[in-house]
Short mmCIF file of C-alpha atoms and ligand atoms in Angstrom, two decimals:
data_model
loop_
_atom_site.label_atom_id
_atom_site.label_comp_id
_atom_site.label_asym_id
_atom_site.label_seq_id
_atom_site.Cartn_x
_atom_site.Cartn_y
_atom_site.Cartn_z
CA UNK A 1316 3.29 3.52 -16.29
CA UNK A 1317 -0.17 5.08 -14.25
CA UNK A 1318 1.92 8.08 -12.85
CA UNK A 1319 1.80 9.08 -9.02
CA UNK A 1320 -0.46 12.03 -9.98
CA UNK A 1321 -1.92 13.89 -13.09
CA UNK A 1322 -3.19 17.17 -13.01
CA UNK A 1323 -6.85 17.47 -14.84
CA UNK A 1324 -6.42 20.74 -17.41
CA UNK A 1325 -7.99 20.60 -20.47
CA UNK A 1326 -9.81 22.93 -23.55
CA UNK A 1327 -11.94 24.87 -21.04
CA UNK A 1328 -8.96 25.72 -19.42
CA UNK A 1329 -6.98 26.56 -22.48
CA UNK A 1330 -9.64 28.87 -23.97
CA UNK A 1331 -9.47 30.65 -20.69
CA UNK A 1332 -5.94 31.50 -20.74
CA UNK A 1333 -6.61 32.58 -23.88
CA UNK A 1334 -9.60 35.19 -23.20
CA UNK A 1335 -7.51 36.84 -20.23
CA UNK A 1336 -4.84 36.84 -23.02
CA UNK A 1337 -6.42 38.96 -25.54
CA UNK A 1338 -7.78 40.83 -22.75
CA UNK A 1339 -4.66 42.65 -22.32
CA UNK A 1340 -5.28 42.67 -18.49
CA UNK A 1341 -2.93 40.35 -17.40
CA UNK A 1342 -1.85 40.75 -13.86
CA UNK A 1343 -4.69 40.75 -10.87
CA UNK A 1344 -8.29 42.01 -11.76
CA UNK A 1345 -11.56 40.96 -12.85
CA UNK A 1346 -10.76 37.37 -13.16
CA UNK A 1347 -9.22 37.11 -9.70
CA UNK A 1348 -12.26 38.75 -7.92
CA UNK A 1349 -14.95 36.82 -9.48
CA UNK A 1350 -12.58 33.34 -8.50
CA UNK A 1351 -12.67 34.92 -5.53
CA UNK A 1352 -16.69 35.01 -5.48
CA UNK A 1353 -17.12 31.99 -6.81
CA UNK A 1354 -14.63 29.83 -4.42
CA UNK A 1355 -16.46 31.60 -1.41
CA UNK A 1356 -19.59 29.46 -2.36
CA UNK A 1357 -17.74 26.33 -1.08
CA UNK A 1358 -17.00 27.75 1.95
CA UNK A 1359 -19.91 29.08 3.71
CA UNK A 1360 -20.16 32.29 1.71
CA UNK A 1361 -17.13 33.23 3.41
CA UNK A 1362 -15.02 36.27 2.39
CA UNK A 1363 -11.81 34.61 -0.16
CA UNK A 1364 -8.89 36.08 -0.90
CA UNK A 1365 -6.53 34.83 -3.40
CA UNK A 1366 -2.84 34.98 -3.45
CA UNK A 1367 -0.33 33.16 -5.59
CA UNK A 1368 0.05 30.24 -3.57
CA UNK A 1369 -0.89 28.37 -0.24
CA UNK A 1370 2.59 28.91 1.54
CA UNK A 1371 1.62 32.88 0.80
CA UNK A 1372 -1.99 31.90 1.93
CA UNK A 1373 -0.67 30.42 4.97
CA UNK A 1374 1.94 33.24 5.57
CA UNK A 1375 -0.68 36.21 5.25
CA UNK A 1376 -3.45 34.76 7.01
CA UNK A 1377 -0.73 34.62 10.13
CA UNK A 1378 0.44 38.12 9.62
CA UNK A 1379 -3.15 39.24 9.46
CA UNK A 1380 -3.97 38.08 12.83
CA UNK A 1381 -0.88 39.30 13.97
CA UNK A 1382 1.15 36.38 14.48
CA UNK A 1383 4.65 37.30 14.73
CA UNK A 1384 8.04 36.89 17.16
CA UNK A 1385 7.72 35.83 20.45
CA UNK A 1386 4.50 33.58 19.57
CA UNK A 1387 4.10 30.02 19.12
CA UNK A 1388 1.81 28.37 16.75
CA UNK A 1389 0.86 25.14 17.43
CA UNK A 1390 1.65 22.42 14.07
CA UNK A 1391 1.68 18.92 13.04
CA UNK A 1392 5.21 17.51 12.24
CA UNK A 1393 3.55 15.63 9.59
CA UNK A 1394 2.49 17.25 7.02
CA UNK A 1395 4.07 19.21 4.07
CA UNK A 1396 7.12 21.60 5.05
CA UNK A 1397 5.16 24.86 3.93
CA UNK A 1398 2.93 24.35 7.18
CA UNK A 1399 5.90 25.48 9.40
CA UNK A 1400 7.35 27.73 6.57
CA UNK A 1401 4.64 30.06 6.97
CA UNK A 1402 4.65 30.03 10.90
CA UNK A 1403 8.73 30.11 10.54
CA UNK A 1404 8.46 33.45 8.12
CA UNK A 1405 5.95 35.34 10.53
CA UNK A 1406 9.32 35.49 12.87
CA UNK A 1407 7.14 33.39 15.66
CA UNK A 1408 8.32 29.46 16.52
CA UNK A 1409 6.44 26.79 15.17
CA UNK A 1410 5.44 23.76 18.10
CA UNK A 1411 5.53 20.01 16.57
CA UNK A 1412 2.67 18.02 17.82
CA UNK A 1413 1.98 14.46 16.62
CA UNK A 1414 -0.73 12.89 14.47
CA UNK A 1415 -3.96 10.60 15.12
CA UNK A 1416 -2.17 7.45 12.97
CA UNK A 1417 -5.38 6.13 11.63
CA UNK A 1418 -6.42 9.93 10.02
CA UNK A 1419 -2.74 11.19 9.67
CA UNK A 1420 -4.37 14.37 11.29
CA UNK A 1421 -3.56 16.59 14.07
CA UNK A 1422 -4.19 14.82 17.39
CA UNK A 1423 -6.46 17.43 19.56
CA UNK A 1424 -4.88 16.12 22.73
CA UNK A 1425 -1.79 16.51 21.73
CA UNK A 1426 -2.57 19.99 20.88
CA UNK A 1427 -4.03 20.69 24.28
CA UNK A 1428 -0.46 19.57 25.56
CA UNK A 1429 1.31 21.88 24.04
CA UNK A 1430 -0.50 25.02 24.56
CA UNK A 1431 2.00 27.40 26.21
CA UNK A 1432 1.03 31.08 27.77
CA UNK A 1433 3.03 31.85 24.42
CA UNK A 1434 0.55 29.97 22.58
CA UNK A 1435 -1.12 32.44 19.80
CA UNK A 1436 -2.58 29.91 17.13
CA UNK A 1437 -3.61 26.71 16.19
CA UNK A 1438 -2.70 25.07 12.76
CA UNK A 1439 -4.10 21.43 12.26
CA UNK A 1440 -3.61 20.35 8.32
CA UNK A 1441 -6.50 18.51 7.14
CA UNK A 1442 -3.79 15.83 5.84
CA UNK A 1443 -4.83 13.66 2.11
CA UNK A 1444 -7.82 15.25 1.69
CA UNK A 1445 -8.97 13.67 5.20
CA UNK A 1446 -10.37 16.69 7.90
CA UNK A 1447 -8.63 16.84 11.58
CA UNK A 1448 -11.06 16.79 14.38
CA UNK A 1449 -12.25 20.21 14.22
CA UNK A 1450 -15.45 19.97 16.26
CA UNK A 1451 -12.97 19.16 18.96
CA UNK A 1452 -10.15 21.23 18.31
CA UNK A 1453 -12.21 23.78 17.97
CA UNK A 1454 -13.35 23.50 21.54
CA UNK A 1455 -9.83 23.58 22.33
CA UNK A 1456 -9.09 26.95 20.74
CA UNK A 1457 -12.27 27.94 22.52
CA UNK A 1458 -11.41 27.03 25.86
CA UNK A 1459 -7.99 28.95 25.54
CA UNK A 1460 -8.81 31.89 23.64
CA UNK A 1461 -6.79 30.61 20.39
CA UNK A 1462 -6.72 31.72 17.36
CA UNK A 1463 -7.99 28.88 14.69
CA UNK A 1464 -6.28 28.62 11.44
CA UNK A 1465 -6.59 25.76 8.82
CA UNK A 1466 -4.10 24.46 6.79
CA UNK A 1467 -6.68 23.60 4.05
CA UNK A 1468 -4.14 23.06 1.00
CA UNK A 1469 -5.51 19.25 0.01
CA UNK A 1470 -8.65 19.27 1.17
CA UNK A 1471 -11.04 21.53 -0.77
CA UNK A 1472 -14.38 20.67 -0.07
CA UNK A 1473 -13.40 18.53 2.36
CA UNK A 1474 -16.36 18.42 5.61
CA UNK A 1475 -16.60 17.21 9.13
CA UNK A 1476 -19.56 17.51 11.31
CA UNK A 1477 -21.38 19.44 7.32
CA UNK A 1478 -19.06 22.40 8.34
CA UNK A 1479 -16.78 22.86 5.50
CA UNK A 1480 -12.84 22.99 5.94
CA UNK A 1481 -11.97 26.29 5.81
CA UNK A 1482 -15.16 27.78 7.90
CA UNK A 1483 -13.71 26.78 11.18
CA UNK A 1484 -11.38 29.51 12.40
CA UNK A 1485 -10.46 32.96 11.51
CA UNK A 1486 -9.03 31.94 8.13
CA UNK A 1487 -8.54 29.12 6.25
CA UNK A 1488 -5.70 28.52 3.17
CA UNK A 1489 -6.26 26.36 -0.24
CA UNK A 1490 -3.52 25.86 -2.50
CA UNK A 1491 -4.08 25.33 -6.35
CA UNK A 1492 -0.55 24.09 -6.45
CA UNK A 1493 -0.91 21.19 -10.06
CA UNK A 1494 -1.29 18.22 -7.92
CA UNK A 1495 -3.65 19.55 -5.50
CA UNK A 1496 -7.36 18.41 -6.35
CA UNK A 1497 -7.74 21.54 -8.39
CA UNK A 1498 -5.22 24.10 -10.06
CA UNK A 1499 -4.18 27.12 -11.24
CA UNK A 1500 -1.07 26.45 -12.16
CA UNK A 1501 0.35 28.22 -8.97
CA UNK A 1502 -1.96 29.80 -6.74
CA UNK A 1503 -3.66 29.97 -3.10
CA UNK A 1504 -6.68 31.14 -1.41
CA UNK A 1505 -7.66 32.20 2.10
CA UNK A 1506 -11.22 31.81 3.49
CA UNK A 1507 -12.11 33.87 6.23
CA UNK A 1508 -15.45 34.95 8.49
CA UNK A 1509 -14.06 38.14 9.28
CA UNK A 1510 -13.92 41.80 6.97
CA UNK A 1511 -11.24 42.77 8.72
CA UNK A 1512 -8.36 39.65 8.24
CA UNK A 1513 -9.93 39.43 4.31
CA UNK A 1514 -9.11 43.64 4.23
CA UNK A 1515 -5.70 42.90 5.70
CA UNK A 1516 -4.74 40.31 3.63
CA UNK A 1517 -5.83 42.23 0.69
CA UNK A 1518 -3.77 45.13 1.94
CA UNK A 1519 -0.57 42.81 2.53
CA UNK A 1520 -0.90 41.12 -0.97
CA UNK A 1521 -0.55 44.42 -2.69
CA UNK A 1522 2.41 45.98 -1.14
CA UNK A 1523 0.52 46.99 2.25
CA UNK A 1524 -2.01 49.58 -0.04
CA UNK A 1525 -5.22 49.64 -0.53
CA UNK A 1526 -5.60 52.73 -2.40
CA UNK A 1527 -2.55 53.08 -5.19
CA UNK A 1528 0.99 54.99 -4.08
CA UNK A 1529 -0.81 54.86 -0.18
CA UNK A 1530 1.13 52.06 1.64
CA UNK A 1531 -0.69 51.69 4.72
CA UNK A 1532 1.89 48.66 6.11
CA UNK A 1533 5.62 47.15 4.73
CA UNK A 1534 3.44 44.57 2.49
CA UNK A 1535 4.39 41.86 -0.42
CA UNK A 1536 3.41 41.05 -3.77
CA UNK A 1537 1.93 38.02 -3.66
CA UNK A 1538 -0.97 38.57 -5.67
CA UNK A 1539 -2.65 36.43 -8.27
CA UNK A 1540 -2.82 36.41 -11.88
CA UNK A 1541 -6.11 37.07 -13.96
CA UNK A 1542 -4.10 34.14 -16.53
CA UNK A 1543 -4.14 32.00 -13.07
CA UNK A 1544 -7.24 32.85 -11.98
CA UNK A 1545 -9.35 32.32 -15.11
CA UNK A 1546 -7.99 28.20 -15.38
CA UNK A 1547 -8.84 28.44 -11.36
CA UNK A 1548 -12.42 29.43 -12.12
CA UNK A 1549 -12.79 26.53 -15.03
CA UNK A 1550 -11.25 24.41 -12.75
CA UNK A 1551 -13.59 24.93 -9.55
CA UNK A 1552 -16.46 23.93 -11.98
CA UNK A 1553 -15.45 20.43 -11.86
CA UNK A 1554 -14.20 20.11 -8.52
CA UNK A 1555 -17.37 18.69 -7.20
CA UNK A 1556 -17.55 15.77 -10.04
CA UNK A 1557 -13.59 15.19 -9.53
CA UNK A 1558 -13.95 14.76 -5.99
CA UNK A 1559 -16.73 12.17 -6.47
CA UNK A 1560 -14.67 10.41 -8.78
CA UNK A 1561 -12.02 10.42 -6.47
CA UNK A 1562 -13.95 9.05 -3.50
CA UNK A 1563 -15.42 6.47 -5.67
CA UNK A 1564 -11.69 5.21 -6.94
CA UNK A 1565 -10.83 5.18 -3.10
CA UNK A 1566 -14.16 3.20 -2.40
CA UNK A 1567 -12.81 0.65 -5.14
CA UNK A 1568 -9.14 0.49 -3.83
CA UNK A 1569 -10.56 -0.45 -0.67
CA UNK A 1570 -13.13 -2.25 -1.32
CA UNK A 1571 -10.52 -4.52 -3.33
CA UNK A 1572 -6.63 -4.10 -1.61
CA UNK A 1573 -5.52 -6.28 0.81
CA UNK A 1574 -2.11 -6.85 2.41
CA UNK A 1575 -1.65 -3.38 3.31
CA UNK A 1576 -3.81 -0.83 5.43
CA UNK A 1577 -6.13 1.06 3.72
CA UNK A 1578 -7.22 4.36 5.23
CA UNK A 1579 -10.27 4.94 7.18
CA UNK A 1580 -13.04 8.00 7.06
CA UNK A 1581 -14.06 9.11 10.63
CA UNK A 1582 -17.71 8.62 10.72
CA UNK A 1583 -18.37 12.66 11.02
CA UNK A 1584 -16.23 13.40 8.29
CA UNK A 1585 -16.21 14.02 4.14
CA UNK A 1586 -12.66 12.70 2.62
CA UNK A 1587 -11.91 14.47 -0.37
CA UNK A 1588 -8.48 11.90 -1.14
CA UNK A 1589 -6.30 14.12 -1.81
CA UNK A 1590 -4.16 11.41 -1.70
CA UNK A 1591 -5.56 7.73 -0.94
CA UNK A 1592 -2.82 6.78 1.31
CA UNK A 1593 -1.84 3.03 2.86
CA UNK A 1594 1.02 1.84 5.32
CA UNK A 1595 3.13 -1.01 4.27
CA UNK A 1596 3.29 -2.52 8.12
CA UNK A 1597 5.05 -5.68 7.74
CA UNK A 1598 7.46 -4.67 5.24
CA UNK A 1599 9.68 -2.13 3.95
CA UNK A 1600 7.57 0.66 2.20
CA UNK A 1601 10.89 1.90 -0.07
CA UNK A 1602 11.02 -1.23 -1.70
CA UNK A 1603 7.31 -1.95 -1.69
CA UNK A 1604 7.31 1.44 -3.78
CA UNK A 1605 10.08 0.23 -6.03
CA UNK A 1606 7.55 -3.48 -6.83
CA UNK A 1607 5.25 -1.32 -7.65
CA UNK A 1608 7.16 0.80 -10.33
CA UNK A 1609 8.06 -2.73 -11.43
CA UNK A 1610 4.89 -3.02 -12.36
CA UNK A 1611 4.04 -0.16 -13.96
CA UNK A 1612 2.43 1.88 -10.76
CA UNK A 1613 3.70 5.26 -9.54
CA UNK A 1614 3.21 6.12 -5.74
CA UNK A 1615 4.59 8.56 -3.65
CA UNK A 1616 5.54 9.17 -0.54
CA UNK A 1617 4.55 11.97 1.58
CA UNK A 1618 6.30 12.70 3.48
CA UNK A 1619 9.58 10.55 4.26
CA UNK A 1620 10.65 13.32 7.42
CA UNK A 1621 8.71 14.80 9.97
CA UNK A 1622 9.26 18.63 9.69
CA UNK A 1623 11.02 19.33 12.85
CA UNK A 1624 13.84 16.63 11.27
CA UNK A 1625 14.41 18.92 8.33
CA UNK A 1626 17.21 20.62 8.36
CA UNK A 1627 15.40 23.70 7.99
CA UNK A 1628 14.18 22.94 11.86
CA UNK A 1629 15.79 20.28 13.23
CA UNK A 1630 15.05 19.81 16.75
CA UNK A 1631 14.50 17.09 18.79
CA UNK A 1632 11.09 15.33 19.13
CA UNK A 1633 9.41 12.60 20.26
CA UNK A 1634 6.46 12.41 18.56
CA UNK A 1635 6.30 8.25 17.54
CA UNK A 1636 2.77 8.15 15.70
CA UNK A 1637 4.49 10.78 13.40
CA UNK A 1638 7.60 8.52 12.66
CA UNK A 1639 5.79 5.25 12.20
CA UNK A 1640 3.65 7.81 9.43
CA UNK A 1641 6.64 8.40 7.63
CA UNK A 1642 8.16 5.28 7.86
CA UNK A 1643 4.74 3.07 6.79
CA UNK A 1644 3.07 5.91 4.39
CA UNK A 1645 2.50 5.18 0.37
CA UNK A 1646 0.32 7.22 -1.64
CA UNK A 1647 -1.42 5.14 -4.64
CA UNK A 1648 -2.66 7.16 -7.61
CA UNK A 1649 -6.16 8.46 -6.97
CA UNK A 1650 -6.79 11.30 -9.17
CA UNK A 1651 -10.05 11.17 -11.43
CA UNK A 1652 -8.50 10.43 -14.49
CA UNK A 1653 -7.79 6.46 -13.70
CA UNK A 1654 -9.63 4.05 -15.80
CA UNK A 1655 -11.22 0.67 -14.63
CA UNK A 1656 -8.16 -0.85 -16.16
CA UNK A 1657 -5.81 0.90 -14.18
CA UNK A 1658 -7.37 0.71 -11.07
CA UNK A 1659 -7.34 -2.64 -11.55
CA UNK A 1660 -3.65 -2.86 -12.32
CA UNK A 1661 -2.94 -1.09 -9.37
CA UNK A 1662 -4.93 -4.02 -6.86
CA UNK A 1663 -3.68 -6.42 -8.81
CA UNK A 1664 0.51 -5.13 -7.96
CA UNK A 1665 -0.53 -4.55 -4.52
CA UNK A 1666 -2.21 -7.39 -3.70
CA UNK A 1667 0.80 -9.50 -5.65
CA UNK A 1668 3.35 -7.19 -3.71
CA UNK A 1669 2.06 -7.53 -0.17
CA UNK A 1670 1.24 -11.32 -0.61
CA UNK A 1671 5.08 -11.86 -1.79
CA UNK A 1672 6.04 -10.52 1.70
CA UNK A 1673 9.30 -9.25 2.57
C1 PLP B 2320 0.69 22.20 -1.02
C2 PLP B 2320 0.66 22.48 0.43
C3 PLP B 2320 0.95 23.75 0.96
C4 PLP B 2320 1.50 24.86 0.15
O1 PLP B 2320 0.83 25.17 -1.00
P1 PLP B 2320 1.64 25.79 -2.25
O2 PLP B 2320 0.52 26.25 -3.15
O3 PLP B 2320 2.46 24.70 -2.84
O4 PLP B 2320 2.45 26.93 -1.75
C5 PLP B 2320 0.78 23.94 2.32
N1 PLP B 2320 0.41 22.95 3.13
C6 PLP B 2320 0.15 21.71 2.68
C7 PLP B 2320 -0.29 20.66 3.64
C8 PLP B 2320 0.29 21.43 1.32
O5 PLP B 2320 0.05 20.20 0.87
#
C-alpha cells in the first residue's frame, strides 16, 4: 500500500534528539532560538517565533494584534478547522468566505464582501501548498486598514509575486505538525515584520513574562521544546530539496493523469504541494477513494465539511465553490519519498479508475 502521507525523519534527526538529550536542557532554549534564526531566512529575514504548534501560532499571532470579542476576522470555510479555532479562542467571530475552485484559496472578492465596520483581520490559508492571491488581497487589507494575517501551515516556502508566504502581513503561522512538508514532531512558528507582535508573542508563550516571576499579561505555555526544535532545524535543511521533489512528482502526476482534474499553478505563484490535490467531477469521489485503496493507493480527503458545517460552528452558508471543494476533493500521495514505481502505480489506478466511470 503507498500510504496517503509519510513523514521524512531520519538519522540526522535522531542524532539530534539525542544531543539536546544529553544536553540536559530539555524544555525551550538554545535550540529553539537558533530554529528560530534559521527559519527567519525563508522568510525575508523576518523576526520567527516558535510555539508548539500552528493552532497556538495562529492563536497568538491574533492575540498579539489584539484581536479579541466583538471583532470579526475574515476566513475561508475551506480549509483545516484550526483556521477558525484560533479566531474562535481569541473570543472574536470568525466570517466564512468561499474559495477560488481552481486554487482552493481564499477568493479576494469574496473577502471584500464581507468586510464589516467590525472587520479587524484578514486570514486567507494558502490551501495544499498553493498561495491565495496576496498581491491582491493585500490591496484589500490596504484599502480598509486591515490587519493581514497568513494562515501559512502547508505552505512553507511557498511564493507568489517572489514574496514569500509568510512576509505579507503582520504575522504569518507555519505548522511542523508530521504531515506538513516539514516536522518537528509537534510544533509552529510565526513570522512577523514587526518587534513589537514577535515581543508579544514571546511574552504570551511564556506565561505573559518576559523577565522570570514578572508576568506582564494573563499568558500561556505554549512554548517549544529544544527536543522539538533540534529535529525542526535538521529538518529545515532539506526542505528546499523536498519541496523540489515534491513539485517534480506533481509535474509527473500531471503530466501523466487523466480522467480527473489535476490542479493548476497561477502563473505568479510557487506551489509547494502540500498536498497534490484532484476533483473526481463525474463521479463519486468516496468510492473513487475506496478503487484506489483497491489498488494499493492511499488518498485523503481534505476536507469532507466546510468549517462553518462543523458542529463546532454550524451556521448557515452559502458559499457553493466551497461545497463542490469538498464534495470533488482527493489528495494523491505527493510527499518526496515516492519512487518511479509508485508514481507510476498511482497513474496507472487513476487513469484505470476514472476510465471505468461510475
Ligand atoms: C495543520 C494546520 C493548522 C494547524 O497546525 P497544527 O500544528 O496542527 O496545530 C492550521 N491551519 C491549517 C490550514 C493546517 O493545515
Amino acid at each position: 500500500m503507498i500510504s496517503a502521507a509519510k513523514p521524512e525523519v531520519g538519522e540526522e534527526e535522531r542524532a539530534a534528539v539525542d544531543r539536546v538529550m544529553r544536553s540536559g536542557m530539555l524544555a525551550q532554549g538554545p535550540e529553539v532560538a537558533a530554529f528560530e534564526s534559521e527559519f527567519s531566512t525563508i522568510v525575508n529575514n523576518f523576526h520567527s517565533v516558535a510555539l508548539n504548534s500552528g493552532t497556538s501560532a495562529l492563536h497568538m499571532s491574533l492575540l498579539a494584534i489584539g484581536v479579541g470579542p466583538g471583532d470579526e476576522v475574515i476566513v475561508p470555510s475551506f480549509s483545516f478547522a484550526a483556521t477558525a479555532n484560533a479566531v474562535g479562542l481569541t473570543g472574536a467571530t470568525p466570517v466564512f468566505v468561499d474559495i477560488e475552485l481552481d486554487y482552493f484559496a481564499t477568493d479576494p472578492a469574496a473577502i471584500e464582501a464581507a468586510i464589516t465596520p467590525r472587520t479587524k483581520a484578514i486570514m486567507p490559508v494558502h490551501l495544499y501548498g498553493h498561495p491565495a492571491n496576496m498581491p491582491v488581497i493585500a490591496a484589500i487589507a490596504k484599502k480598509h486598514n486591515l490587519l493581514l494575517v497568513e494562515d501559512a501551515a502547508q505552505a512553507h516556502m511557498a511564493a507568489i509575486d517572489g514574496v514569500p508566504v509568510g512576509a505579507w502581513g503582520i504575522a504569518g503561522s507555519f505548522s511542523f505538525y508530521p504531515t506538513k512538508n516539514m516536522t518537528s514532531g509537534e510544533g509552529g512558528m510565526v513570522t512577523t515584520p514587526s518587534e513589537e507582535v514577535a515581543r508579544s508573542i514571546r511574552v504570551l508563550r511564556n506565561q505573559g513574562m518576559e523577565k522570570r516571576y514578572e508576568n506582564e499579561v494573563i499568558g500561556f505555555n505554549t512554548r517549544m521544546t529544544d527536543i522539538h526544535a533540534a529535529i525542526g532545524r535538521v529538518q529545515l535543511t532539506k526542505l528546499a530539496g523536498w519541496t523540489a521533489k515534491r513539485q517534480a512528482n506533481a509535474a509527473f502526476l500531471t503530466e501523466n493523469i487523466s480522467g480527473v482534474v489535476t490542479p493548476p499553478t497561477a502563473p505568479n505563484a510557487e506551489h509547494v504541494f502540500h498536498q497534490y490535490t484532484v476533483r473526481v467531477v463525474d463521479q463519486d469521489r468516496d468510492a473513487f477513494a475506496t478503487e484506489l485503496a483497491a489498488r494499493g493507493v492511499g488518498s485523503g480527503v481534505y476536507y469532507p465539511t466546510p468549517i462553518h458545517r462543523l458542529p463546532s460552528f454550524g451556521i448557515d452558508l452559502d458559499l457553493p465553490q466551497t461545497e463542490i471543494a469538498a464534495q470533488q476533493v482527493l489528495s494523491l500521495p505527493i510527499y518526496p519519498s515516492l519512487t518511479e514505481d509508485e508514481l507510476s502505480t498511482i497513474v496507472e489506478a487513476v487513469n484505470a479508475i476514472a476510465k471505468a466511470g461510475s
